[in-house]
Coordinates of C-alpha atoms in Angstrom, one line a residue:
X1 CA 127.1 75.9 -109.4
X2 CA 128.0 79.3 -109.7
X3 CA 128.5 81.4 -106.7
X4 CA 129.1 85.4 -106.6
X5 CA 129.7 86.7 -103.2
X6 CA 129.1 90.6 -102.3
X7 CA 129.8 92.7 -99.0
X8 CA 127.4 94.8 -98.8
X9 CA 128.6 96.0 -95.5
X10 CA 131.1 94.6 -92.3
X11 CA 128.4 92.3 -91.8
X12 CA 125.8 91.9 -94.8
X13 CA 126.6 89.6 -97.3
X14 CA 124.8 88.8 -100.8
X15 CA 125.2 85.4 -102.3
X16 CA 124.0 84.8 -105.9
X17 CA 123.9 81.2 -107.3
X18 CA 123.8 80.2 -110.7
X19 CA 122.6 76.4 -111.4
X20 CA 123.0 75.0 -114.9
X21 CA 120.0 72.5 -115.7
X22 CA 122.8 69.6 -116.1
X23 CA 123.6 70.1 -112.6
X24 CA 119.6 70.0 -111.5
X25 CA 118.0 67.8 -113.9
X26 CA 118.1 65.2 -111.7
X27 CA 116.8 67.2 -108.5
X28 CA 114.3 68.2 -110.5
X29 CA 113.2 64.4 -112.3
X30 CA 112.6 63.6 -108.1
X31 CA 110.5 66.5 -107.4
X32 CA 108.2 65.2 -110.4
X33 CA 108.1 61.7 -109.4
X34 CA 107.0 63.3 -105.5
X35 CA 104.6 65.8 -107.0
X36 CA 103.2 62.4 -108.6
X37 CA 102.4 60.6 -105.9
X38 CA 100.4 63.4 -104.3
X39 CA 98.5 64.6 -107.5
X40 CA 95.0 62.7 -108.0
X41 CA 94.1 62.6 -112.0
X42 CA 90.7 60.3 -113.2
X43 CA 92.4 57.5 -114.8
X44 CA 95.2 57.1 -113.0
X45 CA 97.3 55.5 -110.1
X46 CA 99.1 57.9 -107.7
X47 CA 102.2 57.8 -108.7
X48 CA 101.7 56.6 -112.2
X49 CA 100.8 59.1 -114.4
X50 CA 103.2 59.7 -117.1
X51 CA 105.7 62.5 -116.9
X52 CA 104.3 64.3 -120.2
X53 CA 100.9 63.9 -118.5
X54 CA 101.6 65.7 -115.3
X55 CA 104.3 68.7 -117.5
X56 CA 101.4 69.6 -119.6
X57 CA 98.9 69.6 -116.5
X58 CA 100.6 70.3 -113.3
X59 CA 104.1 72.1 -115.2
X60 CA 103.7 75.7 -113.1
X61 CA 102.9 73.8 -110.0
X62 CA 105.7 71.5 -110.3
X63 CA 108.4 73.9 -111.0
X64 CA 106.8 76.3 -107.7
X65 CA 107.5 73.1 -105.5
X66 CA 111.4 72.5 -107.0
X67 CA 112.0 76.0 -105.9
X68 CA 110.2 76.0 -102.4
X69 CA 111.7 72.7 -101.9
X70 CA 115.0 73.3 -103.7
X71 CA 116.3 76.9 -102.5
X72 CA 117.2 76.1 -99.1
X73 CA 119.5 72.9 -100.0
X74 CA 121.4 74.7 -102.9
X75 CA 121.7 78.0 -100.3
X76 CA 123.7 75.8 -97.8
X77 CA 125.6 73.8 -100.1
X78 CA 126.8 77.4 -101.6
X79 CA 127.7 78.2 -97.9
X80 CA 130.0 75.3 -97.3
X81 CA 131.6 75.9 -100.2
X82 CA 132.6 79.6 -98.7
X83 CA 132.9 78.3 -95.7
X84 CA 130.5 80.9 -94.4
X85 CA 128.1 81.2 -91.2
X86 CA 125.1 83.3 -91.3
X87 CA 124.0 84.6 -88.1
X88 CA 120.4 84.8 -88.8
X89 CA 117.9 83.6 -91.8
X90 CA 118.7 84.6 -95.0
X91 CA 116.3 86.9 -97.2
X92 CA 115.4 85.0 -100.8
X93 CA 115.0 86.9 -103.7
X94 CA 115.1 87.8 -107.6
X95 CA 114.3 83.7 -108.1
X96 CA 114.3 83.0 -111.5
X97 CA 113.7 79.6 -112.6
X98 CA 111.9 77.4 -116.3
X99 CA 112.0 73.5 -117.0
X100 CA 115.5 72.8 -118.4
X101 CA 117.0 76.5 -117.9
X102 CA 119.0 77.2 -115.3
X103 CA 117.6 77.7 -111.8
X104 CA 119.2 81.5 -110.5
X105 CA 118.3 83.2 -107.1
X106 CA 119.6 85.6 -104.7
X107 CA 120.2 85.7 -100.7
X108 CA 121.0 88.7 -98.2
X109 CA 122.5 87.2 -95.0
X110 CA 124.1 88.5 -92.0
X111 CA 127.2 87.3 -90.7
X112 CA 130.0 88.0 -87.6
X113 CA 132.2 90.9 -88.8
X114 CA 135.9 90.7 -88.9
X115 CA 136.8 93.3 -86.5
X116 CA 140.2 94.8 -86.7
X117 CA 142.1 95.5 -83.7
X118 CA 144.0 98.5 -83.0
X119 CA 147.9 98.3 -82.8
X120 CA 148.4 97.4 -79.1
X121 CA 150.6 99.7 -77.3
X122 CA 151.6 101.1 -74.1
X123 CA 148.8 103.6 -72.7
X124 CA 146.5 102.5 -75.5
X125 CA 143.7 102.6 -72.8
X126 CA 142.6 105.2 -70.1
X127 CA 141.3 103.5 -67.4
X128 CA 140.5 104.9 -63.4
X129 CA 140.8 102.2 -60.8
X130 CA 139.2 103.2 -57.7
X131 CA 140.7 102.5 -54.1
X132 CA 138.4 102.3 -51.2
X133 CA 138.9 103.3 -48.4
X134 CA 137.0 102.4 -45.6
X135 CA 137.1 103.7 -42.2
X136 CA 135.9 102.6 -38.8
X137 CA 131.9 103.4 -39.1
X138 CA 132.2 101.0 -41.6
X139 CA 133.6 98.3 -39.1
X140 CA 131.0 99.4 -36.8
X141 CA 128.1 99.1 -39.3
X142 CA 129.2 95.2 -40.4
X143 CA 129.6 94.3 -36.5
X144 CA 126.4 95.3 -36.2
X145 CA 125.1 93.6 -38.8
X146 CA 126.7 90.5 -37.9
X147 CA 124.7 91.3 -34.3
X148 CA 121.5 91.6 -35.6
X149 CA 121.6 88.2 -36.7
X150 CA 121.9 87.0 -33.6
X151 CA 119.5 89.2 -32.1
X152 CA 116.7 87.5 -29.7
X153 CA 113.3 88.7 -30.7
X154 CA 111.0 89.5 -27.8
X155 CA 107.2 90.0 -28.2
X156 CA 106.5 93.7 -26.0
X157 CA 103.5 94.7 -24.5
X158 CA 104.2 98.0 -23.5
X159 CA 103.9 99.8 -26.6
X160 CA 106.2 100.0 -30.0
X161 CA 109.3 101.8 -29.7
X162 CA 112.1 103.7 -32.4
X163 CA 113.8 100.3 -33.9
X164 CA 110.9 98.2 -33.2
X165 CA 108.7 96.0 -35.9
X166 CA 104.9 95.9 -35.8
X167 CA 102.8 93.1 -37.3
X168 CA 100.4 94.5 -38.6
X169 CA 97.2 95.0 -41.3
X170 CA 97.3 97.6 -44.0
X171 CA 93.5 98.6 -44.8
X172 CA 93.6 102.0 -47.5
X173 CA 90.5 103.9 -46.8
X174 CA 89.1 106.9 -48.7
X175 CA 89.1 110.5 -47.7
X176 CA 86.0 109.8 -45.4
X177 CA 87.6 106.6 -43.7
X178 CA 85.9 104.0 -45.5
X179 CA 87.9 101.1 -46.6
X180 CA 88.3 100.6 -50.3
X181 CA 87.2 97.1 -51.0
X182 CA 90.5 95.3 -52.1
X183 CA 93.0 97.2 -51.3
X184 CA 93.9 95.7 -47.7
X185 CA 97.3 94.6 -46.7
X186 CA 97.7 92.0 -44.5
X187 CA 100.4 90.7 -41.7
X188 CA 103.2 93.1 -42.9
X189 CA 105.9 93.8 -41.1
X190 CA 107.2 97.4 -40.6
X191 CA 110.1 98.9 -38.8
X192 CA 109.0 102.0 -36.3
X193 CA 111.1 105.2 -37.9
X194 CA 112.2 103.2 -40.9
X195 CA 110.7 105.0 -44.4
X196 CA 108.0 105.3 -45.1
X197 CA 107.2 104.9 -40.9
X198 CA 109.4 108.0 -40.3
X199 CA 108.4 111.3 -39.3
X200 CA 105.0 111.8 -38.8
X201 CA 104.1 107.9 -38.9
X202 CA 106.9 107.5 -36.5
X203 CA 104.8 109.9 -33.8
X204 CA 101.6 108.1 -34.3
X205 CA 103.5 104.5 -34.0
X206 CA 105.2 105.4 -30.8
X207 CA 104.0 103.5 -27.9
X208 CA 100.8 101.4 -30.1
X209 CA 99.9 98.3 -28.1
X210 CA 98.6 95.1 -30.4
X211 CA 94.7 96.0 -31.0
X212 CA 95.2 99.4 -31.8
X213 CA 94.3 101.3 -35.3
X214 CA 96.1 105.0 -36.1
X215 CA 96.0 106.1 -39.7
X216 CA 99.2 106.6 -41.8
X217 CA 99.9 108.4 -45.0
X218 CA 101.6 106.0 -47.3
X219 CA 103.3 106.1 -50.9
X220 CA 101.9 103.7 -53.3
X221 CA 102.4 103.2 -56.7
X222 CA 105.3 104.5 -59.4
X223 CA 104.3 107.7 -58.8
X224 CA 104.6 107.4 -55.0
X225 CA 101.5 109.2 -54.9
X226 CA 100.3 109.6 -50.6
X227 CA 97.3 107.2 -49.9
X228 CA 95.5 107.1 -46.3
X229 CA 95.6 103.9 -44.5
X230 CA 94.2 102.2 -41.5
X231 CA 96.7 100.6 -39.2
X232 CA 95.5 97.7 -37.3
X233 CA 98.3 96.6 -34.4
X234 CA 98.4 92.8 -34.3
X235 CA 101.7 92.3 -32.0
X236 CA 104.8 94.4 -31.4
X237 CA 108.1 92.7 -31.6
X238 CA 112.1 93.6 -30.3
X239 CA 115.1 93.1 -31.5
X240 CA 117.0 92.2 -28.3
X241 CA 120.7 92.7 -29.5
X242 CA 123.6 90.5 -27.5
X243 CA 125.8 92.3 -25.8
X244 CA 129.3 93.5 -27.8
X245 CA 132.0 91.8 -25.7
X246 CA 134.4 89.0 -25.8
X247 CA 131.4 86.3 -25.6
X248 CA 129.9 87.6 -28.7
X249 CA 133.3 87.3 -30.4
X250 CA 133.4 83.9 -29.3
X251 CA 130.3 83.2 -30.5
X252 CA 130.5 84.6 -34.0
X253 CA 134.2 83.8 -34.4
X254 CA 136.2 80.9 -32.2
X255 CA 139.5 81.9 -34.1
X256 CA 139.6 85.4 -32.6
X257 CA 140.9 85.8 -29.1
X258 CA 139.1 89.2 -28.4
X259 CA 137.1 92.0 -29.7
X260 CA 140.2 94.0 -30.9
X261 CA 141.2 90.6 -33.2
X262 CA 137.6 90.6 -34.5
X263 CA 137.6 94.0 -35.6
X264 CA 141.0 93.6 -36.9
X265 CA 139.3 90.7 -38.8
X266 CA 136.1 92.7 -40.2
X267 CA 138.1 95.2 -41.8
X268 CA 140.2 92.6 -43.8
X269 CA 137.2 91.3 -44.8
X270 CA 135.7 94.8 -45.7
X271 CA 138.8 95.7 -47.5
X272 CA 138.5 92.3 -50.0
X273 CA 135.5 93.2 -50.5
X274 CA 135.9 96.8 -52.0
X275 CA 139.3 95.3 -53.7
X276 CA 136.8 93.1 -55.4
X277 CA 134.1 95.9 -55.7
X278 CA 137.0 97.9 -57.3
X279 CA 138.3 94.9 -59.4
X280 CA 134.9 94.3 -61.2
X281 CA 134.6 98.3 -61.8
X282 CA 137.9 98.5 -63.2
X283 CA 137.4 94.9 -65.7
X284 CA 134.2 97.1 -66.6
X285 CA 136.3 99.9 -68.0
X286 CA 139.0 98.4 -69.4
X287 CA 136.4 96.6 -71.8
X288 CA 134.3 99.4 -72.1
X289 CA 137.7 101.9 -73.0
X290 CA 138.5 98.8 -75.8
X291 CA 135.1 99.1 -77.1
X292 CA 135.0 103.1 -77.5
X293 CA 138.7 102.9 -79.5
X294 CA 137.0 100.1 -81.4
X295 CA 133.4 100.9 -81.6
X296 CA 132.9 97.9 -84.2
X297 CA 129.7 97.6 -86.2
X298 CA 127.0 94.7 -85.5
X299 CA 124.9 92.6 -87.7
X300 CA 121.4 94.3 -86.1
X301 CA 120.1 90.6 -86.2
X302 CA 122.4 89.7 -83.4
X303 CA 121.5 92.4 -81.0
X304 CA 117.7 91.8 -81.6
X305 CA 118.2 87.8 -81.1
X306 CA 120.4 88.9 -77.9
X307 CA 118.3 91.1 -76.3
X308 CA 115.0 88.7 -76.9
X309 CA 117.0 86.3 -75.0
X310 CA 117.9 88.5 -72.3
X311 CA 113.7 89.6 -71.8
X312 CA 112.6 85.9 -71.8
X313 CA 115.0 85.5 -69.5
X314 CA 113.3 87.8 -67.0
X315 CA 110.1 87.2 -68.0
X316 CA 110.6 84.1 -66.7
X317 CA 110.4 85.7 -63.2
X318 CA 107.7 88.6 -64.0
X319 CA 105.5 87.7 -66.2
X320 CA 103.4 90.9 -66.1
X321 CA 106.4 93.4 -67.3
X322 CA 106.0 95.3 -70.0
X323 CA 108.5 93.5 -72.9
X324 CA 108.5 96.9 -74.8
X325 CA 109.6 98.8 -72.0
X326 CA 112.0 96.5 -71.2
X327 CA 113.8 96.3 -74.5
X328 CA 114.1 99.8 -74.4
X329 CA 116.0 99.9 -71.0
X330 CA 118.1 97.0 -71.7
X331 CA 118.8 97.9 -75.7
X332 CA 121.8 99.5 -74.4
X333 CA 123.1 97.0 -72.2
X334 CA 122.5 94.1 -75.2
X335 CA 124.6 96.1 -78.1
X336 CA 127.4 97.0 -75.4
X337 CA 128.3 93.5 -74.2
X338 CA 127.5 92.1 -77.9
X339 CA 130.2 94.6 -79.1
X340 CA 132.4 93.5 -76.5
X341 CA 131.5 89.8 -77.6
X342 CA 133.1 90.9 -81.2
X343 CA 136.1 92.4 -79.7
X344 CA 136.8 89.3 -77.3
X345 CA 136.6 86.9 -80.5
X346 CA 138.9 89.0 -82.1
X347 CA 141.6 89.1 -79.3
X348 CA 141.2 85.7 -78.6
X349 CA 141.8 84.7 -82.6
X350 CA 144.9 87.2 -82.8
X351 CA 146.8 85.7 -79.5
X352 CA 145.6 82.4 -80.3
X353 CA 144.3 82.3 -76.4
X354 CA 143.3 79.1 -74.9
X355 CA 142.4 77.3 -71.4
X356 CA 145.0 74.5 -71.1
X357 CA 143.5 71.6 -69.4
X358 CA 146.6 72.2 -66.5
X359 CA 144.9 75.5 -66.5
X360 CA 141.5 74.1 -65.6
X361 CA 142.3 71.9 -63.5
X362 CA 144.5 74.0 -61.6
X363 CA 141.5 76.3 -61.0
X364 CA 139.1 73.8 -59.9
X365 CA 142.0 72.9 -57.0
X366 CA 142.7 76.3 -56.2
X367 CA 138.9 76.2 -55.1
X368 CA 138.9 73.7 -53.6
X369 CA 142.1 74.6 -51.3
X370 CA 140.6 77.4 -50.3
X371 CA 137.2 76.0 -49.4
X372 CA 138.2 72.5 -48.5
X373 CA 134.8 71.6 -46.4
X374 CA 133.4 71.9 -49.8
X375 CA 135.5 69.7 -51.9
X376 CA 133.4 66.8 -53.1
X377 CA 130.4 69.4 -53.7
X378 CA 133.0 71.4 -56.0
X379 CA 133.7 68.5 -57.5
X380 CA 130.3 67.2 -58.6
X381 CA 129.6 70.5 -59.5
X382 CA 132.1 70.9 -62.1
X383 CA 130.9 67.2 -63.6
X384 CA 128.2 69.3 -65.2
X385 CA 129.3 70.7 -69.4
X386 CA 127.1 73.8 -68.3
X387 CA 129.6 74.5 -65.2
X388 CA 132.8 73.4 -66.7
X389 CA 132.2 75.8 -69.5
X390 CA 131.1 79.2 -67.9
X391 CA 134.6 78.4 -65.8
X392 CA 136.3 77.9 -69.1
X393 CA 134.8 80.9 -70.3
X394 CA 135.2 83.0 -66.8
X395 CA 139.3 81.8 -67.2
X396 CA 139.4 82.7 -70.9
X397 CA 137.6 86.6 -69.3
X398 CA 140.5 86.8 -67.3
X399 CA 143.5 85.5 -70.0
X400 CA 141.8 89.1 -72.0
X401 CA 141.6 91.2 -68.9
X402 CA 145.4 90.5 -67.8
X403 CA 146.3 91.1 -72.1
X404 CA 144.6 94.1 -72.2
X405 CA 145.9 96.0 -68.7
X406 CA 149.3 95.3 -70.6
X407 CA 148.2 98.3 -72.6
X408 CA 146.3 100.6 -70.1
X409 CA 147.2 103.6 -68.4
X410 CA 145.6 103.3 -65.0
X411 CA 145.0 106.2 -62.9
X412 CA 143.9 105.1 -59.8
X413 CA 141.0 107.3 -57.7
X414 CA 140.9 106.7 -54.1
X415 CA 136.8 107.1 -52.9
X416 CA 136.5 107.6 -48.9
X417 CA 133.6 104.8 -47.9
X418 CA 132.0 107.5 -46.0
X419 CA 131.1 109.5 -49.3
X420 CA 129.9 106.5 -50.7
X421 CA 127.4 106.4 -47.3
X422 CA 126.5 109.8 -47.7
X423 CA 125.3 108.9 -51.6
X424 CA 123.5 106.0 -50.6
X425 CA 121.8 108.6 -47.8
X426 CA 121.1 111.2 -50.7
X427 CA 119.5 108.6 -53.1
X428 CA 117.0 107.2 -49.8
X429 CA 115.9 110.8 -49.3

C-alpha cells in the first residue's frame, strides 16, 4: 500500500492510497464469494454460481460493493501506519478502481494541530489580579443574611407592610378590566417594595388585608413590556427577625464567645471568599493572556462537535430554547476554552506534566482533613472513574496555572466591595 500524506493546513490533512491488485486480490475474491450468496440467478444455488457467471453479469455491481465495503478498512489501516488520529470523519474522494487494477482513492481529515509554544520567559504574560476589599456593610449585609434564615414567619392581619410577602393570585386583565382567559397567576409570592412591587405598586400594596384585589402594572415578557393585572390578597406573611445579640451568636455559632468574635468571624469568611472570587478571575486571565500570544488555529470540526455538546447539554434542562440562538451566544465561549484545550496539551507534552499517585492521594486527604465529618462520603465519592478523573484533571489545571504565573507580570488592582454594590445597584435599575 502506498500512502502520500499532505498538510493542507495546521490541521487538515490529505491522505492518498495506492493499492496494487496483488495486495487486494484476495479482498476482492471474498467480496465475490459474499456478493454470491446474496445474488438470485434461475438455475442456480445462492452461493453457487460460478465466478465467470456472476463477472460477466453482476461485474459493475460487484466492484461498487468492494469499494463501499473496502475504503473504510484500507483508510484505517493507512492511519496506523502514520500513526495518525482524525478528529472527525474523513471526506472520500477521486476513487478510482477496475477488476485486477489497482484500487486508488483520496481522504481529507482533520486532525489536533501541533501548537507551538512561545519561549517562556519572565513577564511573558500581563495579567491584573484583583484585591477585594471589603468593608463593614458588607459584614452587615452577610449577618443579616445569616438572620433571615432564622427568621420566624408570622401570618398578619393588619395589613401588608414595606418588607412584607403577600400570597397572592396574578389575573392580567385587558384595558377594560376583563381577565384574559389563560393568563392567570396563581399562589405567588411577592415581596412589598421589592421590584417590580416598588413605587407605585408599593403604595397600592401598603396595608392590603387577605381578600382584597388592587391592580398592578407589571413587566412581562423579553421586552418587559407593562401589562395590567388584578391582585387577589390570599394571606400576608412577616418575617419576624431574632434579635442581633449574644443569643443569636450562640445560636448560629457555638465557637464564638460574642458578637464582636462573630463579626471578626464573618469577615474572614468574606475575605476567602473574594480571595477565591479573585483567584478564579485571575486563572481566567492568565489562560486567556496565553491564548491571545498563542492564538492557535482549530480544526472547525472540533468547535462544532464541542459546542453541540455544550447545547444538548442545556437542552437537557430547557427543552423549548432556541438551539440556533444558543450556538450563537455560546460560539464564543466553545472556540475560547477549545483553544485553551490546544494550549494545555501542548504545555502539558513539553513539561512532561503528570498527577503522581502521592499527588492524588495527598489531595483526596487534604479533603478530607479539612472536612473530617465527611470522610467516608469523600471516600466513596472518589471510588467513582468519573470523580477521580475531573480531580485528576482539576490537579493537572492547577500543575499549568502555578507553570504559567512563573512567566506573568501581575499587576494587582484593588476593587472597594462597595463599588462592586453600587454596580450590582446600577444593573437592577
Amino acid at each position: 500500500m502506498d500512502i502520500k500524506l499532505k498538510e493542507i493546513n495546521s490541521y487538515g490533512r490529505e491522505v492518498m492510497i495506492d493499492l496494487p491488485w496483488n495486495e487486494i486480490e484476495q479482498d476482492f475474491d471474498k467480496a465475490v464469494r459474499k456478493f454470491s450468496k446474496r445474488v438470485k440467478l434461475p438455475g442456480f444455488r445462492p452461493g453457487k454460481i460460478p465466478r465467470k457467471v456472476l463477472m460477466n453479469q453482476f461485474k459493475p455491481s460487484i466492484e461498487a460493493d468492494f469499494i463501499e465495503n473496502s475504503v473504510n478498512n484500507y483508510y484505517l489501516k493507512a492511519l496506523k501506519e502514520k500513526e495518525i488520529v482524525p478528529v472527525n470523519m474523513g471526506s472520500v474522494s477521486d476513487v478510482s478502481f477496475n477488476h485486477g487494477e489497482h484500487f486508488k482513492f483520496k481522504v481529507t481529515f482533520e486532525v489536533e494541530p501541533q501548537i507551538k509554544l512561545p519561549r517562556m520567559k519572565r513577564n511573558l504574560l500581563k495579567v491584573e489580579k484583583t484585591k477585594y476589599v471589603c468593608d463593614d456593610e458588607d459584614i452587615d449585609l452577610a449577618i443579616e443574611e445569616v438572620r433571615n434564615g432564622h427568621a420566624e414567619v408570622k401570618t398578619v392581619e393588619d395589613g401588608a407592610q414595606a418588607g412584607d410577602f403577600v400570597v397572592c393570585d396574578l389575573q392580567e386583565v385587558d384595558n377594560t378590566g376583563i381577565p384574559i382567559i389563560g393568563k392567570k397567576l396563581e399562589t405567588r409570592y411577592i415581596k412589598v417594595g421589592q421590584p417590580p412591587f416598588d413605587n407605585e405598586n408599593e403604595k397600592k400594596l401598603l396595608g392590603v388585608k387577605p381578600n382584597d384585589s388592587v391592580k398592578v402594572m407589571v413587566p412581562i415578557g423579553e421586552n418587559n413590556n407593562l401589562s395590567n393585572f388584578e391582585l387577589s390578597v390570599k394571606n400576608v406573611e412577616r418575617q419576624i427577625l431574632p434579635e442581633l445579640n449574644d443569643d443569636f451568636v450562640k445560636l448560629v455559632d457555638p465557637k464564638s464567645k460574642n458578637l464582636l468574635e462573630y463579626r471578626e468571624k464573618v469577615k474572614e469568611n468574606l475575605d476567602k471568599a473574594y480571595d477565591n472570587r479573585s483567584d478564579e478571575a485571575f486563572n481566567q486571565n492568565l489562560c486567556d493572556s496565553m491564548i491571545e500570544k498563542i492564538n492557535p488555529e482549530f480544526p472547525p470540526s472540533m468547535a462544532e462537535s464541542y459546542l453541540k455538546h455544550i447545547i444538548e447539554d442545556i437542552s437537557k434542562n430547557n427543552s423549548e430554547m432556541d438551539q440556533d440562538k444558543a450556538k450563537e451566544i455560546y460560539k464564543p465561549m466553545a472556540e475560547r476554552n477549545l483553544k485553551w484545550y490546544l494550549i494545555r496539551n501542548a504545555i502539558i507534552k513539553s513539561q512532561s506534566f503528570e498527577i503522581s499517585k502521592e499527588d492524588f492521594l495527598k489531595e483526596i486527604e487534604d479533603r478530607k482533613n479539612i472536612n473530617p465529618d465527611h470522610a467516608k462520603d469523600i471516600d466513596n465519592y472518589f471510588k467513582k472513574p468519573s470523580n477521580r478523573s475531573r480531580l485528576n484533571d482539576d490537579l493537572m489545571e492547577k500543575k499549568i496555572l502555578a507553570y504559567l504565573t512563573e512567566f506573568a507580570k501581575i499587576k494587582e488592582v484593588k476593587l472597594a466591595t462597595k463599588d462592586l454594590r453600587k454596580q450590582s445597584e446600577v444593573k437592577t435599575t
